[in-house]
Coordinates of C-alpha atoms in Angstrom, one line a residue:
M1 CA 0.0 0.0 0.0
L2 CA 1.3 3.5 -0.8
A3 CA 2.1 5.7 2.1
D4 CA 0.9 8.9 0.5
P5 CA -2.8 8.7 -0.7
A6 CA -2.1 11.8 -2.9
Q7 CA 0.2 9.8 -5.0
V8 CA -2.6 7.4 -6.2
E9 CA -3.9 8.3 -9.6
V10 CA -6.2 5.4 -10.5
S11 CA -8.1 3.1 -8.2
V12 CA -9.6 0.0 -9.7
V13 CA -12.7 -1.0 -7.7
L14 CA -14.0 -4.5 -7.9
P15 CA -17.3 -5.5 -6.1
C16 CA -17.0 -9.1 -4.8
L17 CA -19.4 -11.7 -3.6
N18 CA -18.1 -15.2 -3.5
E19 CA -15.7 -14.9 -6.5
A20 CA -13.0 -17.2 -5.4
E21 CA -12.6 -18.7 -8.8
T22 CA -11.8 -15.4 -10.5
I23 CA -10.9 -12.7 -8.0
E24 CA -7.1 -13.5 -8.0
V25 CA -6.7 -13.3 -11.8
C26 CA -8.8 -10.1 -11.9
V27 CA -6.6 -8.4 -9.3
R28 CA -3.4 -9.4 -11.0
K29 CA -4.6 -8.4 -14.5
A30 CA -5.6 -4.9 -13.1
L31 CA -2.3 -4.5 -11.3
A32 CA -0.4 -5.5 -14.4
G33 CA -2.4 -3.2 -16.6
L34 CA -1.6 -0.3 -14.2
A35 CA 2.0 -1.2 -14.2
R36 CA 2.3 -1.3 -18.0
L37 CA 0.7 2.2 -18.2
G38 CA 3.2 3.5 -15.6
V39 CA 0.3 4.6 -13.5
T40 CA 0.5 4.9 -9.7
G41 CA -2.6 3.0 -8.6
E42 CA -4.3 0.5 -6.4
V43 CA -6.8 -2.3 -6.8
L44 CA -9.5 -2.2 -4.2
V45 CA -11.9 -5.1 -3.7
A46 CA -15.2 -4.2 -1.9
D47 CA -16.3 -7.5 -0.4
N48 CA -20.1 -7.9 0.1
G49 CA -20.0 -10.8 2.6
S50 CA -18.2 -13.5 0.8
T51 CA -18.0 -16.9 2.5
D52 CA -15.7 -18.7 0.1
G53 CA -12.4 -17.0 1.0
S54 CA -12.5 -14.4 -1.7
P55 CA -11.2 -11.5 0.5
A56 CA -8.1 -13.5 1.6
L57 CA -7.4 -14.5 -2.0
A58 CA -7.8 -10.9 -3.2
A59 CA -5.4 -9.6 -0.5
A60 CA -2.9 -12.2 -1.3
A61 CA -3.0 -11.2 -5.0
G62 CA -2.2 -7.6 -4.0
A63 CA -5.5 -5.9 -3.5
T64 CA -6.8 -3.8 -0.7
V65 CA -9.9 -5.3 0.7
V66 CA -12.7 -3.4 2.4
H67 CA -16.0 -4.7 3.8
A68 CA -19.1 -3.5 2.1
P69 CA -22.0 -3.8 4.7
I70 CA -24.8 -2.9 2.4
R71 CA -25.7 -5.9 0.3
G72 CA -25.9 -5.5 -3.5
Y73 CA -23.9 -4.5 -6.5
G74 CA -24.4 -0.8 -5.9
G75 CA -23.8 -1.2 -2.1
A76 CA -20.4 -2.7 -2.7
L77 CA -19.4 -0.2 -5.3
I78 CA -20.5 2.8 -3.2
R79 CA -18.3 1.5 -0.4
G80 CA -15.4 0.9 -2.7
I81 CA -15.6 4.4 -4.2
E82 CA -15.7 5.9 -0.7
A83 CA -12.5 4.0 0.2
A84 CA -10.7 4.6 -3.1
R85 CA -7.7 6.9 -2.8
G86 CA -7.2 7.5 -6.5
R87 CA -8.1 10.7 -8.4
Y88 CA -9.8 8.4 -10.9
V89 CA -11.8 5.3 -10.3
V90 CA -12.2 2.4 -12.8
M91 CA -14.9 0.0 -11.8
G92 CA -15.3 -3.4 -13.2
D93 CA -16.6 -6.9 -12.4
A94 CA -14.7 -9.6 -10.5
D95 CA -15.8 -12.4 -12.8
D96 CA -12.9 -12.1 -15.4
S97 CA -15.3 -11.1 -18.2
Y98 CA -13.8 -7.7 -18.8
E99 CA -10.2 -6.9 -20.0
L100 CA -8.9 -5.3 -16.8
G101 CA -5.4 -5.5 -18.2
N102 CA -6.3 -2.9 -20.9
L103 CA -7.3 0.2 -19.0
G104 CA -5.3 2.6 -21.2
P105 CA -8.3 4.1 -23.2
F106 CA -10.1 4.8 -20.0
V107 CA -7.2 6.5 -18.3
A108 CA -6.4 8.5 -21.4
E109 CA -9.9 9.9 -21.6
L110 CA -10.0 10.6 -17.9
R111 CA -6.8 12.6 -18.1
T112 CA -8.3 14.8 -20.7
G113 CA -10.9 16.0 -18.2
T114 CA -13.8 13.8 -19.1
D115 CA -16.0 13.1 -16.0
V116 CA -17.3 9.6 -16.9
V117 CA -15.9 7.1 -19.4
I118 CA -18.1 4.1 -20.3
G119 CA -17.0 1.0 -22.1
N120 CA -18.9 -0.1 -25.2
R121 CA -18.9 -3.8 -25.6
F122 CA -20.8 -3.7 -28.9
K123 CA -18.1 -1.7 -30.4
G124 CA -15.2 -3.6 -28.8
G125 CA -16.4 -7.1 -29.4
I126 CA -18.6 -9.6 -27.5
A127 CA -17.2 -13.2 -27.6
P128 CA -19.6 -16.0 -28.3
G129 CA -21.4 -17.1 -25.1
A130 CA -20.3 -13.9 -23.2
M131 CA -23.8 -12.3 -23.2
P132 CA -27.1 -14.1 -23.4
A133 CA -29.0 -13.4 -26.7
L134 CA -31.9 -11.8 -24.7
H135 CA -29.5 -9.3 -23.2
R136 CA -27.6 -8.7 -26.3
Y137 CA -30.5 -8.2 -28.8
L138 CA -33.2 -7.0 -26.5
G139 CA -32.5 -6.0 -23.0
N140 CA -29.3 -3.8 -23.4
P141 CA -30.3 -2.2 -26.7
V142 CA -33.8 -1.3 -25.5
L143 CA -32.7 0.1 -22.1
S144 CA -29.8 1.9 -23.8
W145 CA -32.1 3.5 -26.4
L146 CA -34.5 4.6 -23.6
G147 CA -31.6 6.1 -21.7
R148 CA -30.4 8.0 -24.8
L149 CA -33.9 9.2 -25.5
L150 CA -35.0 10.3 -22.0
F151 CA -31.6 11.9 -20.9
R152 CA -30.3 13.2 -24.2
L153 CA -27.2 11.0 -24.3
P154 CA -26.7 10.4 -28.1
G155 CA -23.1 9.2 -27.5
V156 CA -23.9 6.4 -25.1
G157 CA -24.6 3.1 -26.9
D158 CA -24.0 0.6 -24.0
F159 CA -25.8 2.0 -21.0
H160 CA -25.1 -0.9 -18.7
C161 CA -21.4 -1.8 -19.4
G162 CA -19.9 -2.8 -16.1
L163 CA -16.4 -1.4 -17.0
R164 CA -16.3 2.3 -16.7
G165 CA -14.1 5.0 -15.2
F166 CA -14.8 8.4 -13.7
N167 CA -13.4 11.3 -11.7
R168 CA -13.8 10.1 -8.1
D169 CA -14.7 13.4 -6.5
R170 CA -17.1 14.4 -9.2
V171 CA -19.0 11.2 -8.9
R172 CA -19.0 11.2 -5.1
A173 CA -20.7 14.6 -5.3
L174 CA -23.6 13.1 -7.1
G175 CA -24.7 11.3 -3.9
L176 CA -25.3 7.9 -5.5
C177 CA -27.5 5.7 -3.3
M178 CA -28.9 2.7 -5.2
A179 CA -27.7 -0.6 -3.7
G180 CA -28.8 -2.9 -6.4
M181 CA -27.9 -3.5 -10.1
E182 CA -29.7 -0.2 -11.0
F183 CA -26.6 1.6 -9.6
A184 CA -25.2 1.3 -13.2
S185 CA -28.1 3.4 -14.5
E186 CA -28.0 5.8 -11.6
L187 CA -24.4 6.7 -12.2
V188 CA -25.0 7.6 -15.9
I189 CA -28.4 9.3 -15.3
R190 CA -27.2 11.5 -12.4
A191 CA -24.1 12.4 -14.3
A192 CA -26.2 13.4 -17.3
L193 CA -28.5 15.5 -15.2
A194 CA -25.6 17.2 -13.6
R195 CA -24.3 18.0 -17.1
Y196 CA -21.1 16.0 -16.6
S197 CA -19.0 15.1 -19.7
I198 CA -19.6 11.5 -20.7
T199 CA -18.0 9.5 -23.4
E200 CA -17.5 5.9 -24.5
V201 CA -14.5 3.8 -25.4
P202 CA -14.5 0.3 -27.0
T203 CA -14.1 -2.6 -24.7
T204 CA -14.4 -6.4 -25.0
L205 CA -16.5 -8.9 -23.2
R206 CA -15.8 -12.6 -22.9
P207 CA -17.4 -15.5 -21.0
D208 CA -16.8 -15.1 -17.3
G209 CA -14.6 -17.7 -15.5
R210 CA -17.0 -18.8 -12.8
S211 CA -18.8 -22.1 -12.5
H212 CA -21.8 -20.7 -10.6
P213 CA -24.6 -18.6 -12.2
P214 CA -24.1 -14.9 -12.5
H215 CA -25.6 -12.6 -9.8
L216 CA -27.5 -10.7 -12.5
R217 CA -31.2 -11.8 -12.8
T218 CA -32.6 -10.9 -16.2
W219 CA -36.1 -9.9 -15.4
R220 CA -35.8 -8.7 -11.9
D221 CA -32.8 -6.5 -12.6
G222 CA -34.1 -5.4 -16.0
W223 CA -37.3 -4.1 -14.3
R224 CA -35.2 -2.4 -11.7
H225 CA -33.3 -0.5 -14.4
L226 CA -36.6 0.4 -16.1
R227 CA -38.2 1.5 -12.9
F228 CA -35.2 3.8 -12.2
L229 CA -35.6 5.4 -15.6
L230 CA -39.3 6.0 -14.9
V231 CA -38.6 7.6 -11.6
F232 CA -36.1 10.0 -13.1
A233 CA -38.1 10.8 -16.2
P234 CA -41.8 10.6 -15.5
K235 CA -42.6 13.5 -17.8
P236 CA -41.8 11.9 -21.1
T237 CA -42.7 8.3 -20.1
L238 CA -45.9 9.0 -18.3
L239 CA -47.1 12.5 -18.0
V240 CA -46.9 13.4 -21.7
P241 CA -48.6 10.2 -23.0
G242 CA -51.1 10.4 -20.1
S243 CA -52.0 14.0 -21.0
F244 CA -52.4 13.2 -24.7
I245 CA -54.6 10.1 -24.1
G246 CA -56.7 11.7 -21.4
C247 CA -57.4 14.9 -23.4
A248 CA -58.3 12.9 -26.5
G249 CA -60.6 10.7 -24.4
L250 CA -62.3 13.8 -23.0
L251 CA -62.7 15.4 -26.4
G252 CA -64.1 12.2 -27.9
T253 CA -66.5 11.7 -25.0
A254 CA -67.8 15.3 -25.2
L255 CA -68.4 15.0 -28.9
L256 CA -70.1 11.6 -28.9
V257 CA -72.2 11.9 -25.8
T258 CA -74.8 13.9 -27.7
G259 CA -75.0 11.8 -30.8
E260 CA -73.3 10.1 -33.7
R261 CA -70.5 12.0 -35.5
H262 CA -69.2 11.8 -39.1
V263 CA -65.6 12.6 -39.9
F264 CA -64.3 12.3 -43.5
G265 CA -67.2 9.9 -44.3
V266 CA -66.5 7.7 -41.3
S267 CA -69.3 7.3 -38.7
F268 CA -68.3 7.4 -35.0
D269 CA -71.0 6.2 -32.6
V270 CA -71.3 4.5 -29.2
G271 CA -68.4 2.1 -30.0
A272 CA -66.1 5.0 -30.3
L273 CA -67.7 6.5 -27.1
V274 CA -66.7 3.4 -25.1
Y275 CA -63.1 3.7 -26.2
S276 CA -63.1 7.4 -25.5
C277 CA -64.2 6.8 -21.9
L278 CA -61.5 4.1 -21.7
A279 CA -59.0 6.6 -22.8
V280 CA -60.0 9.0 -20.1
L281 CA -59.4 6.4 -17.4
V282 CA -56.1 5.3 -19.0
G283 CA -54.9 8.9 -19.3
A284 CA -55.8 9.7 -15.7
Q285 CA -54.0 6.6 -14.5
L286 CA -50.8 7.4 -16.4
L287 CA -50.9 11.0 -14.9
I288 CA -51.4 9.7 -11.4
F289 CA -48.7 7.1 -11.8
G290 CA -46.3 9.8 -13.0
G291 CA -47.1 11.7 -9.9
F292 CA -46.5 8.6 -7.8
A293 CA -43.1 8.1 -9.5
R294 CA -42.0 11.6 -8.7
L295 CA -43.2 11.4 -5.1
Y296 CA -41.4 8.1 -4.6
G297 CA -38.2 9.5 -6.0
V298 CA -38.3 12.4 -3.7
Q299 CA -39.3 10.5 -0.6
E300 CA -36.6 7.8 -1.1
G301 CA -33.9 10.5 -1.7
I302 CA -33.4 9.3 -5.3
T303 CA -34.4 12.7 -6.8
R304 CA -34.8 16.2 -5.4
E305 CA -38.0 18.2 -5.6
D306 CA -37.7 21.2 -7.9
K307 CA -40.1 23.9 -9.3
H308 CA -41.1 21.7 -12.2
A309 CA -42.5 19.1 -9.7
R310 CA -44.8 21.3 -7.7
W311 CA -47.8 19.9 -9.4
T312 CA -47.3 16.7 -7.5
R313 CA -48.5 18.6 -4.3
W314 CA -52.0 18.3 -5.9
L315 CA -51.7 14.6 -5.1
S316 CA -52.4 15.3 -1.4
F317 CA -55.1 13.2 0.3
E318 CA -57.4 16.2 0.9
R319 CA -57.3 17.4 -2.7
C320 CA -57.6 14.0 -4.3
V321 CA -60.6 13.1 -2.0
T322 CA -62.3 16.4 -2.8
A323 CA -61.8 16.0 -6.6
G324 CA -62.8 12.3 -6.4
L325 CA -66.0 13.0 -4.5
L326 CA -67.0 15.8 -7.0
V327 CA -66.3 13.7 -10.0
G328 CA -68.0 10.6 -8.5
L329 CA -71.0 12.7 -7.4
A330 CA -71.3 14.0 -10.9
G331 CA -71.4 10.4 -12.2
L332 CA -73.9 9.3 -9.6
V333 CA -76.2 12.3 -10.6
A334 CA -76.0 11.3 -14.2
T335 CA -76.8 7.7 -13.3
L336 CA -79.8 8.8 -11.3
V337 CA -81.0 10.8 -14.3
A338 CA -80.6 7.8 -16.5
V339 CA -82.5 5.5 -14.1
T340 CA -85.3 8.1 -13.7
D341 CA -85.7 8.2 -17.5
W342 CA -85.8 4.5 -17.6
G343 CA -88.5 4.5 -14.9
R344 CA -90.6 6.7 -17.0
T345 CA -90.8 4.0 -19.6
G346 CA -91.8 1.5 -17.0
F347 CA -88.4 -0.1 -16.8
G348 CA -88.9 -1.7 -20.1
A349 CA -86.7 -2.3 -23.1
L350 CA -84.4 0.7 -24.1
D351 CA -82.5 1.7 -27.1
P352 CA -79.0 0.3 -26.3
R353 CA -77.3 3.1 -28.3
E354 CA -79.1 5.9 -26.3
T355 CA -78.7 4.1 -23.0
L356 CA -74.8 3.8 -23.6
R357 CA -74.6 7.5 -24.2
A358 CA -75.8 8.1 -20.7
V359 CA -74.4 5.1 -18.9
M360 CA -70.8 5.2 -20.2
P361 CA -69.9 8.8 -19.2
S362 CA -71.5 8.4 -15.8
A363 CA -69.8 5.1 -15.1
T364 CA -66.5 6.5 -16.1
A365 CA -67.0 9.5 -13.8
I366 CA -67.8 7.2 -10.9
A367 CA -64.7 5.0 -11.7
L368 CA -62.5 8.1 -12.0
G369 CA -63.8 9.4 -8.7
V370 CA -62.9 6.2 -6.9
I371 CA -59.5 6.2 -8.5
L372 CA -58.8 9.8 -7.3
I373 CA -59.9 9.1 -3.8
F374 CA -57.6 6.0 -3.4
S375 CA -54.8 7.8 -5.2
G376 CA -54.9 10.5 -2.6
L377 CA -54.7 7.8 0.1
F378 CA -51.7 6.1 -1.6
A379 CA -50.0 9.5 -2.2
S380 CA -50.4 10.3 1.5
L381 CA -48.6 7.0 2.3
L382 CA -45.8 7.9 0.0
S383 CA -45.3 11.3 1.7
L384 CA -45.8 10.0 5.2
R385 CA -42.1 10.4 5.9
T386 CA -42.3 14.1 5.1
S387 CA -44.9 14.6 7.8
V388 CA -42.8 12.7 10.3
D389 CA -39.7 14.8 9.4
A390 CA -41.6 18.0 9.7
G391 CA -42.6 16.9 13.3
G392 CA -39.0 16.8 14.4
A393 CA -37.5 13.6 13.1
P394 CA -34.0 13.7 11.6
G395 CA -33.8 15.1 8.1
A396 CA -34.8 18.3 6.4
A397 CA -38.4 19.4 6.6
G398 CA -40.2 18.3 3.5
I399 CA -37.3 16.3 2.1
P400 CA -36.2 13.0 3.7
S401 CA -32.6 12.0 4.2
P402 CA -31.3 9.8 1.3
R403 CA -30.9 6.1 1.8
P404 CA -28.0 5.3 3.9
T405 CA -24.7 4.7 2.1
A406 CA -22.0 2.5 3.2
E407 CA -20.4 5.5 4.9
A408 CA -23.4 5.7 7.3
V409 CA -23.2 2.1 8.3
P410 CA -20.6 1.0 10.8
D411 CA -18.0 -1.3 9.4
P412 CA -17.8 -4.3 11.8
T413 CA -14.2 -4.9 10.7
H414 CA -13.2 -1.4 11.7
Q415 CA -11.1 -1.2 14.9
P416 CA -11.0 2.1 16.8

């Protein structure tokens, strides 16, 4: 270990959980790569509770080992980044799938002042069997496309490459907090929102050297990444589509409730009215879900509330209940009118088309009223911590403290 931390330029951080089969070779490759570059550096292994002797093997190979008490890929990396002494950090996997001996392109880009450098496996080369077909042709391309679209990152083609480098202090300033696999998305998204410079360099991927299954779970971790994108970008993913669908539904309902309409020779009647009412409900649900995503992000310390998110305050329990009661009451009144008209005919047979014109909008209003009432209840549960904090609990009023990082959790291996 170097005596003077200021001398360390590059820290290679490897998260580790039972990687006895590959941790030694990864450490040695990283150390050899740093030596070939003439870089003063270190290899730091953030162990996540291994029970197979991985920490001892890593230390014997020349790495510095730190205990990462928060379980998960992100939890281990957060602890490793906190403990890193280098000006730059290069993070990679401990499964021997990345070329840790070839860190030159990453270091060169970081030395130019780039904040984040991401490897691109699709440009560098993916060996046969190194990546499942579902990940290679669907999962990674789709999530990377969404990331580029939502956060204006045209130069990032491999959003989830595990080999990446960054300026340690700049990334620590982002306050990364996700403990799971979505940490990879969080790093890029927060850096993009902070207007950090981000670039890519080609890198290779080969089959890992482990005999046990990978820690990555396709559907679970894919959903976690997608959920994280939704929390950070509810406007383009939920609010804009919800507004468009809801307004189109309201317009269609208003036009069709009074009678059949003809547009360019096409007749629109009660069938179109049914779908218009459905669009109202779908649009409302998307808008409300967008509000929930924003509230969840704020309450969990993932995002910060800003002036563009003030509209979410309308999702309070009192406002939602009031709006829900008014809308539901309007639907009930319309229903009573329809039943009264039916009674005047002696509760006999009715024209289905005319009946639907009254029943569909009133039923939609009742359903929307119920949705609003229970949405207010759920929103109040999401913001419960805000009320507690305002009453004197730790944390700023109105904004809860972020999820604890490894720095906030005592390290049981630390000796005073």
